Amino acid sequence: MKTAIVYDTSHGTTEKVANMIASFNSSIEIFNLKENKNVNMDEFDQVIIGGSIHVGKIRRRVKEFCLKNLDKLLQKRVGLYLCAMNEPEYENELKLAFPEELRNHAVIKKVVGGEFLFDRMNFLERFIVKKISGINETTSKLDEKGIMQIVDEMGLRSM
Ligand SMILES: Cc1cc2nc3c(=O)[nH]c(=O)nc-3n(C[C@H](O)[C@H](O)[C@H](O)COP(=O)(O)O)c2cc1C
């Protein structure tokens, strides 16, 4: 089973999660959509797609990737994850982030928490985060158990 992880990240947390998942198997290939939008889907049996939520929305490149590759993705095993910090909204954010068909098809879909990395934010981002969350210092709330569920559901430990 050949596996790709495809992601986009703003401050690096979605990338961190991609690397955590990939650390379980050396054959996994990782694609940062900022650097490479043209992933050759024919090379992979399963694809994990990761994105993050900023002001209620998934990052544009992830949305575009899912729509552009929807037909091919529906023929593969798919895992979906999101990095986000507003826990009461997780289910809703997941629904809005990925197309319904893809969500229904995915073997796992999870919000794995996230991080507020103040040293990587610009002035406006700091302002927004303080306003919507009340938090004003670097905070990490990654759900390691959730990440392990993705690893296991995608069969990555045993490959
Ligand atoms: C400006 C800004 C807005 C955010 N808005 C939301 C939000 O609406 N809902 C949420 O659950 N998390 C929100 N977050 C939290 C991010 O999803 C979290 O920081 C995530 O780890 C970012 O991952 P990334 O660095 O890979 O993009 C926001 C973060 C920032 C910096």
CSV table of C-alpha atoms in Angstrom, one decimal, residues 47-142:
chain,number,residue,atom,x,y,z
A,47,VAL,CA,-4.0,9.4,0.5
A,48,ILE,CA,-4.2,11.4,3.7
A,49,ILE,CA,-5.2,15.0,3.3
A,50,GLY,CA,-4.4,17.6,6.0
A,51,GLY,CA,-5.5,21.2,6.4
A,52,SER,CA,-6.0,23.8,9.0
A,53,ILE,CA,-8.8,26.2,9.9
A,54,HIS,CA,-8.3,29.9,9.8
A,55,VAL,CA,-11.4,32.1,10.6
A,56,GLY,CA,-13.7,29.2,10.0
A,57,LYS,CA,-12.3,28.1,6.7
A,58,ILE,CA,-9.9,25.5,5.5
A,59,ARG,CA,-6.9,26.7,3.5
A,60,ARG,CA,-7.7,27.3,-0.1
A,61,ARG,CA,-5.1,25.0,-1.6
A,62,VAL,CA,-6.5,22.0,0.3
A,63,LYS,CA,-10.0,22.8,-0.9
A,64,GLU,CA,-8.9,23.1,-4.5
A,65,PHE,CA,-6.8,19.9,-4.3
A,66,CYS,CA,-9.9,17.9,-3.0
A,67,LEU,CA,-12.2,19.3,-5.7
A,68,LYS,CA,-9.7,18.8,-8.5
A,69,ASN,CA,-8.9,15.3,-7.6
A,70,LEU,CA,-12.3,14.2,-6.2
A,71,ASP,CA,-12.9,11.4,-8.8
A,72,LYS,CA,-9.5,9.8,-8.2
A,73,LEU,CA,-9.7,10.2,-4.4
A,74,LEU,CA,-13.0,8.4,-4.4
A,75,GLN,CA,-11.3,5.4,-5.8
A,76,LYS,CA,-8.6,5.2,-3.0
A,77,ARG,CA,-8.5,4.8,0.7
A,78,VAL,CA,-8.6,8.3,2.1
A,79,GLY,CA,-7.9,9.8,5.5
A,80,LEU,CA,-8.8,13.4,6.4
A,81,TYR,CA,-7.4,15.5,9.2
A,82,LEU,CA,-7.8,19.1,10.3
A,83,CYS,CA,-5.8,21.3,12.7
A,84,ALA,CA,-8.0,23.7,14.6
A,85,MET,CA,-8.3,25.2,18.1
A,86,ASN,CA,-12.0,26.0,18.6
A,87,GLU,CA,-13.2,22.7,20.0
A,88,PRO,CA,-17.0,23.4,20.1
A,89,GLU,CA,-16.8,24.0,16.3
A,90,TYR,CA,-14.7,21.0,15.3
A,91,GLU,CA,-17.6,18.9,13.8
A,92,ASN,CA,-18.9,21.9,11.9
A,93,GLU,CA,-15.5,22.9,10.7
A,94,LEU,CA,-14.9,19.4,9.5
A,95,LYS,CA,-18.2,19.4,7.6
A,96,LEU,CA,-17.4,22.7,5.9
A,97,ALA,CA,-13.8,21.9,5.1
A,98,PHE,CA,-14.1,18.8,2.9
A,99,PRO,CA,-16.7,17.9,0.2
A,100,GLU,CA,-19.5,15.7,1.5
A,101,GLU,CA,-18.7,12.8,-0.9
A,102,LEU,CA,-15.1,12.7,0.3
A,103,ARG,CA,-16.1,12.9,3.9
A,104,ASN,CA,-18.5,10.0,3.5
A,105,HIS,CA,-15.9,8.0,1.6
A,106,ALA,CA,-13.0,8.6,4.0
A,107,VAL,CA,-12.0,5.7,6.3
A,108,ILE,CA,-11.1,8.3,9.0
A,109,LYS,CA,-11.8,12.0,9.4
A,110,LYS,CA,-10.5,13.8,12.5
A,111,VAL,CA,-9.8,17.2,14.0
A,112,VAL,CA,-6.5,16.7,15.8
A,113,GLY,CA,-6.3,19.9,17.7
A,114,GLY,CA,-3.7,22.5,16.8
A,115,GLU,CA,-1.3,25.2,18.1
A,116,PHE,CA,-1.3,29.0,18.4
A,117,LEU,CA,2.3,29.9,17.5
A,118,PHE,CA,2.5,33.6,18.4
A,119,ASP,CA,6.1,34.0,17.2
A,120,ARG,CA,5.0,33.0,13.6
A,121,MET,CA,1.9,35.2,13.5
A,122,ASN,CA,1.7,38.6,11.9
A,123,PHE,CA,0.1,41.5,13.7
A,124,LEU,CA,-3.4,40.9,12.3
A,125,GLU,CA,-3.3,37.2,13.1
A,126,ARG,CA,-2.3,37.9,16.7
A,127,PHE,CA,-5.1,40.4,17.0
A,128,ILE,CA,-7.7,37.9,15.6
A,129,VAL,CA,-6.5,35.0,17.8
A,130,LYS,CA,-6.7,37.2,20.9
A,131,LYS,CA,-10.1,38.4,20.0
A,132,ILE,CA,-11.7,35.0,19.1
A,133,SER,CA,-10.0,32.8,21.7
A,134,GLY,CA,-8.8,35.1,24.5
A,135,ILE,CA,-5.4,33.4,24.3
A,136,ASN,CA,-2.3,35.6,23.9
A,137,GLU,CA,0.6,33.3,24.2
A,138,THR,CA,1.9,30.2,22.4
A,139,THR,CA,-0.3,27.3,23.1
A,140,SER,CA,-0.3,23.7,21.9
A,141,LYS,CA,-3.2,21.3,22.1
A,142,LEU,CA,-2.4,18.5,19.7
